[in-house]
XYZ file of C-alpha atoms in Angstrom:
83
model
C -35.269 28.966 -69.063
C -33.681 27.173 -66.143
C -31.776 23.906 -66.480
C -32.186 21.244 -63.820
C -29.840 18.322 -63.333
C -31.801 15.721 -61.421
C -28.854 13.434 -60.790
C -26.062 15.921 -60.199
C -24.456 17.322 -57.076
C -22.707 20.683 -56.808
C -20.364 21.092 -53.857
C -18.953 24.410 -52.656
C -15.837 24.223 -50.494
C -14.579 27.373 -48.747
C -10.854 27.837 -48.057
C -8.939 30.519 -46.151
C -7.391 31.864 -49.392
C -7.338 31.370 -53.165
C -3.991 29.555 -53.060
C -5.481 26.834 -50.835
C -8.545 26.536 -53.089
C -6.341 26.263 -56.192
C -4.172 23.587 -54.564
C -7.212 21.567 -53.445
C -8.738 21.748 -56.951
C -5.432 20.645 -58.490
C -5.010 17.728 -56.079
C -8.605 16.566 -56.520
C -8.208 16.826 -60.295
C -5.122 14.605 -60.147
C -7.052 11.969 -58.153
C -10.293 12.408 -60.075
C -10.403 8.851 -61.460
C -10.139 7.386 -57.953
C -12.772 9.727 -56.479
C -15.339 9.729 -59.293
C -15.389 6.070 -60.272
C -18.306 5.898 -62.718
C -17.653 9.168 -64.549
C -15.559 12.291 -64.281
C -16.329 15.358 -62.229
C -16.053 19.049 -63.046
C -13.654 20.825 -60.673
C -12.743 24.492 -60.571
C -11.922 27.249 -58.131
C -13.011 30.876 -57.929
C -11.251 33.059 -55.401
C -11.147 31.083 -52.132
C -13.884 28.610 -53.144
C -13.605 25.254 -54.890
C -16.626 23.989 -56.817
C -17.142 20.318 -57.650
C -19.954 18.973 -59.806
C -20.391 15.236 -60.141
C -23.053 12.722 -61.023
C -23.630 8.982 -60.905
C -24.486 8.915 -64.614
C -22.206 9.797 -67.527
C -25.261 11.140 -69.410
C -25.428 14.089 -67.017
C -21.723 14.858 -67.374
C -21.664 14.801 -71.178
C -21.339 18.337 -72.599
C -22.138 19.937 -69.253
C -18.901 21.924 -69.144
C -20.254 25.096 -70.784
C -23.427 25.158 -68.684
C -21.452 24.837 -65.449
C -18.909 27.484 -66.420
C -21.748 29.900 -67.215
C -23.467 29.135 -63.892
C -20.249 29.555 -61.911
C -19.513 32.892 -63.583
C -23.010 34.076 -62.623
C -22.426 32.866 -59.051
C -19.139 34.751 -58.860
C -20.785 37.938 -60.155
C -23.609 37.550 -57.632
C -21.124 37.143 -54.771
C -19.326 40.312 -55.900
C -22.627 42.215 -55.832
C -23.259 41.034 -52.268
C -19.833 42.211 -51.107
């Protein structure tokens, strides 16, 4: 079964190294309330990528943490297979 989030956006940001991705995720997390005005975002980094999920509606962000973590782990495993 596949989950679809009709009102969500997933952004993938590529950085030259994992340190830069970690720093960007940390800085965005610290400014999260100014960037995501209506509701919070989900921010993480894997290797040299930063992933940001956000939505206009709080309903889509409620309890989405586990689903996103699972999806990002699958994405990371897929990228490792490709390399």
